[in-house]
Amino acid sequence: MTQQVTNAVREELARRNYSQATARTYLSAIGLFAEHFGRSPEQLGREHIQQYQTSLVQRGLCPNSIQVQIAALRFLYLKVLRRRYSRDDMPLPKKHRRPIPLVLSAAEVARLIEAAPSLLYRTILMTLYSTGMRRAELCQLRPEDIDKERMVIRIPHGKGDKAREVPLSQKLLEQLRTYYRSLRRRNGWIFPSRNLSRAADPMTEKTVWHACRAAAQRAGITKPIHPHTLRHCFATHLLDNGAELPVLQRLLGHDDPRDTMVYLHLSTRTLRAAPNPLDTLEPSGETDAEQAAS
């Protein structure tokens, strides 16, 4: 991909106020498309897009991954290169129904946090679980986002660049204080990069992933755990403890209430409300010996 096309894509993404995460994803997807044909995208056309989409399906990529790739190519050809293609020329595959997320019990979350091998990792896990924020939102936290007077954490640039506030528990506040005082080098981020070559940057999302994996391994938890697992746990455990859906939707930053309703399937509150049918069975009065003789 030529530098001219790369710069044009970056400028159009910035002009439309796309997030940095989306910009990185789109640029990576467009680069893979160009690499597949060994030519810059402006030299390729409709038939190449269709061939590429077929190759993605044949390689066994899931529909969600293919959607991201095609969305990036739609942006490139329709918004940047101004080709007069229709969206049917670049169809999005039908997505599978979203699976029910994996959730840990409260006891498992406690084990996970206690098993964290460092103060940094423990603080990362506690922050994810206590606030339900996404890993990218955690990486972008600044000290001024912590409002100790109102006991909230401001997330100024959430998904879709939407701002919101999440609760700040006293236990998390004390943990953040302990962690922040331990920092030898501060650069304006609560979680600064540990790479000296990027001393002015926040830590990367890879560090958040590694914190989850390292703690899970030490805790002996074999379930596949990633940063978003703790967001699922936050939402489900809030519902279990009586939180209402509209409140949860606001805390999670969901536009569509259907995204929040998935946690109804995970909450045990409603399951506990009705007795299990096995527990309601009355004994028939017959003894084992009578049943054997009959």
XYZ file of C-alpha atoms in Angstrom:
294
model
C 0.000 0.000 0.000
C 1.444 3.350 -1.020
C 2.133 6.034 1.575
C -0.266 8.306 -0.269
C -3.176 5.892 0.276
C -2.173 5.315 3.910
C -2.121 9.061 4.574
C -5.450 9.553 2.810
C -7.083 6.842 4.930
C -5.646 8.324 8.131
C -6.858 11.817 7.224
C -10.380 10.614 6.399
C -10.571 8.601 9.624
C -9.461 11.635 11.614
C -11.863 13.928 9.774
C -14.763 11.640 10.659
C -13.550 11.371 14.274
C -13.053 7.597 14.258
C -11.368 6.183 17.346
C -7.679 5.288 17.321
C -8.566 1.626 17.783
C -10.794 1.669 14.691
C -8.122 3.517 12.721
C -5.518 0.877 13.578
C -7.925 -1.932 12.700
C -8.904 -0.427 9.338
C -5.321 0.344 8.324
C -4.253 -3.185 9.245
C -7.149 -4.727 7.277
C -6.423 -2.602 4.197
C -2.747 -3.520 4.438
C -3.604 -7.239 4.487
C -5.826 -6.781 1.433
C -3.017 -5.073 -0.486
C -0.517 -7.703 0.628
C -2.815 -10.492 -0.580
C -2.586 -9.231 -4.174
C 0.869 -7.677 -3.950
C -0.501 -4.365 -5.241
C -1.657 -1.073 -3.800
C -5.470 -0.853 -3.269
C -5.984 1.945 -5.797
C -4.814 -0.513 -8.484
C -7.439 -3.068 -7.431
C -11.169 -3.169 -8.096
C -14.512 -4.784 -7.446
C -13.520 -8.231 -8.660
C -10.464 -8.250 -6.365
C -12.615 -7.399 -3.357
C -14.941 -10.292 -4.163
C -12.026 -12.693 -4.648
C -10.533 -11.573 -1.352
C -13.798 -12.051 0.520
C -14.099 -15.570 -0.894
C -10.544 -16.330 0.249
C -11.370 -15.136 3.782
C -14.325 -17.517 3.919
C -12.226 -20.390 2.561
C -9.579 -19.730 5.206
C -12.228 -20.276 7.863
C -12.359 -16.789 9.336
C -15.414 -16.210 11.504
C -18.128 -13.853 10.184
C -17.220 -11.167 12.737
C -13.619 -11.032 11.512
C -14.725 -10.925 7.877
C -17.128 -8.090 8.671
C -14.260 -6.019 10.037
C -12.187 -6.644 6.911
C -15.032 -5.715 4.552
C -16.011 -2.668 6.610
C -12.441 -1.408 6.208
C -12.564 -1.962 2.429
C -15.947 -0.218 2.226
C -14.431 2.761 4.000
C -11.429 2.773 1.663
C -13.292 2.488 -1.632
C -16.438 4.465 -0.822
C -15.119 7.192 1.484
C -11.472 7.626 0.500
C -11.094 6.561 -3.125
C -14.692 7.615 -3.951
C -15.383 4.585 -6.125
C -19.001 4.249 -7.254
C -19.428 0.795 -5.831
C -22.630 -0.304 -4.144
C -22.638 -1.959 -0.752
C -23.834 -5.137 -2.468
C -20.469 -5.235 -4.213
C -18.951 -5.654 -0.752
C -21.578 -7.594 1.225
C -21.178 -8.203 4.922
C -21.561 -11.871 5.931
C -24.410 -12.863 8.193
C -23.160 -13.015 11.759
C -23.729 -15.945 14.035
C -25.865 -15.313 17.072
C -23.649 -13.949 19.815
C -22.709 -16.727 22.265
C -23.447 -16.293 25.955
C -20.255 -14.948 27.577
C -18.261 -16.903 30.107
C -18.614 -15.583 33.659
C -16.647 -16.386 36.801
C -18.218 -16.779 40.205
C -17.445 -14.161 42.846
C -15.163 -16.685 44.562
C -13.239 -17.268 41.332
C -12.815 -13.520 40.810
C -11.416 -13.230 44.336
C -8.966 -16.067 43.619
C -7.930 -14.402 40.358
C -7.204 -11.054 42.011
C -5.374 -12.630 44.949
C -3.187 -14.620 42.541
C -1.970 -11.552 40.639
C 1.845 -11.682 40.720
C 2.431 -7.930 41.083
C 0.890 -4.730 42.399
C 0.362 -3.524 38.825
C -1.473 -6.666 37.739
C -3.623 -6.727 40.891
C -4.610 -3.091 40.316
C -5.482 -3.802 36.668
C -7.724 -6.736 37.618
C -9.423 -4.851 40.446
C -10.108 -1.865 38.205
C -11.599 -4.008 35.439
C -13.856 -5.903 37.823
C -14.894 -2.923 39.965
C -15.820 -0.640 37.050
C -16.665 -2.871 34.082
C -14.542 -0.701 31.813
C -12.993 -1.990 28.602
C -9.260 -2.660 28.428
C -8.657 0.286 26.066
C -10.525 2.581 28.463
C -8.384 1.370 31.355
C -5.163 2.072 29.461
C -6.290 5.646 28.782
C -7.036 6.564 32.408
C -5.457 9.729 33.791
C -5.243 10.831 37.453
C -7.708 13.659 36.802
C -10.314 11.083 35.748
C -10.553 9.896 39.370
C -13.164 11.995 41.166
C -12.627 11.265 44.871
C -15.296 13.742 45.976
C -18.125 12.124 43.996
C -16.560 8.641 44.089
C -16.763 8.102 40.336
C -14.297 7.478 37.534
C -14.802 9.498 34.380
C -14.261 7.728 31.065
C -14.043 10.689 28.643
C -13.460 8.654 25.499
C -15.277 5.345 25.644
C -16.296 3.218 22.674
C -17.632 5.457 19.920
C -15.928 8.369 21.746
C -18.846 8.464 24.223
C -18.144 9.753 27.726
C -19.588 8.102 30.827
C -18.975 7.694 34.536
C -18.603 4.491 36.537
C -18.619 3.978 40.313
C -15.404 4.205 42.326
C -15.427 1.887 45.322
C -13.474 2.781 48.450
C -11.470 -0.422 48.135
C -10.459 0.422 44.564
C -9.582 4.005 45.528
C -7.197 2.746 48.192
C -5.677 0.252 45.754
C -5.150 2.950 43.112
C -3.490 5.210 45.704
C -1.131 2.450 46.814
C -0.262 1.569 43.226
C 0.213 5.170 42.034
C 2.492 6.051 44.969
C 4.680 3.081 44.037
C 5.390 4.404 40.528
C 8.989 5.450 39.982
C 8.134 7.265 36.767
C 4.959 9.192 36.029
C 3.954 10.557 32.646
C 0.369 11.741 33.033
C -1.233 8.301 32.719
C -2.344 6.163 35.651
C -0.879 3.157 33.873
C 2.235 4.436 32.041
C 4.068 2.455 29.411
C 6.808 0.226 30.781
C 8.735 0.608 27.531
C 11.301 3.387 27.921
C 11.300 3.961 24.163
C 7.641 5.067 24.558
C 8.070 6.854 27.861
C 5.264 9.353 27.176
C 2.651 6.715 26.269
C 0.184 4.729 28.372
C 0.636 0.992 28.769
C -0.547 -1.165 25.923
C -3.566 -3.471 25.932
C -1.176 -6.440 25.769
C -0.203 -5.746 29.379
C -3.865 -6.024 30.408
C -4.168 -9.358 28.576
C -1.014 -10.644 30.246
C -2.283 -9.628 33.696
C -5.375 -11.794 33.181
C -3.464 -14.787 31.854
C -0.754 -14.691 34.517
C -3.241 -14.425 37.372
C -5.497 -17.155 35.962
C -2.544 -19.538 35.639
C -1.373 -18.862 39.197
C -4.941 -19.232 40.520
C -5.356 -22.580 38.766
C -8.382 -21.347 36.838
C -8.613 -23.282 33.582
C -11.488 -21.317 32.056
C -10.373 -19.073 29.153
C -10.065 -15.664 30.822
C -9.432 -12.360 29.062
C -9.968 -8.698 30.051
C -13.552 -8.646 28.798
C -14.352 -11.590 31.101
C -14.111 -9.241 34.080
C -16.477 -6.808 32.363
C -18.958 -9.669 31.986
C -18.460 -10.555 35.656
C -19.032 -6.936 36.717
C -22.333 -6.794 34.829
C -23.601 -10.212 35.877
C -22.722 -9.825 39.552
C -24.384 -6.394 39.641
C -27.572 -7.950 38.284
C -27.303 -10.765 40.811
C -27.142 -8.152 43.576
C -30.218 -6.267 42.435
C -29.073 -3.711 39.848
C -31.651 -2.758 37.220
C -31.033 -3.088 33.469
C -31.200 0.670 32.626
C -28.564 1.385 35.285
C -26.359 -1.412 33.995
C -26.770 -0.209 30.417
C -25.556 3.249 31.407
C -22.576 1.906 33.357
C -21.491 -0.314 30.463
C -21.924 2.446 27.872
C -24.323 0.449 25.683
C -26.422 2.299 23.109
C -28.662 -0.677 22.443
C -30.416 -2.204 25.474
C -30.306 -5.573 23.710
C -26.548 -5.606 24.296
C -27.209 -5.361 28.022
C -30.019 -7.901 28.093
C -27.576 -10.734 27.391
C -26.623 -10.543 31.074
C -30.133 -11.605 32.038
C -29.194 -15.038 30.701
C -26.151 -15.085 32.993
C -27.670 -13.730 36.183
C -28.647 -16.313 38.781
C -30.984 -13.917 40.602
C -34.039 -14.938 38.591
C -33.033 -18.603 38.723
C -32.848 -18.440 42.502
C -36.262 -16.771 42.676
C -38.028 -19.966 41.612
C -37.336 -23.303 43.297
C -35.708 -26.062 41.304
C -38.373 -28.620 40.261
C -36.326 -31.480 41.678
C -36.369 -29.819 45.105
C -40.174 -29.523 45.012
C -40.830 -33.222 44.451
C -42.739 -34.887 47.271
C -41.794 -38.439 48.244
C -44.253 -41.022 46.928
C -44.356 -42.864 50.241
C -43.141 -46.151 48.758
C -39.977 -47.649 50.178
C -37.165 -49.017 48.001
C -38.193 -52.539 49.039
C -41.820 -51.979 47.992
C -40.697 -50.612 44.630
C -38.444 -53.635 44.059
C -41.271 -56.050 44.870
C -43.771 -54.374 42.567
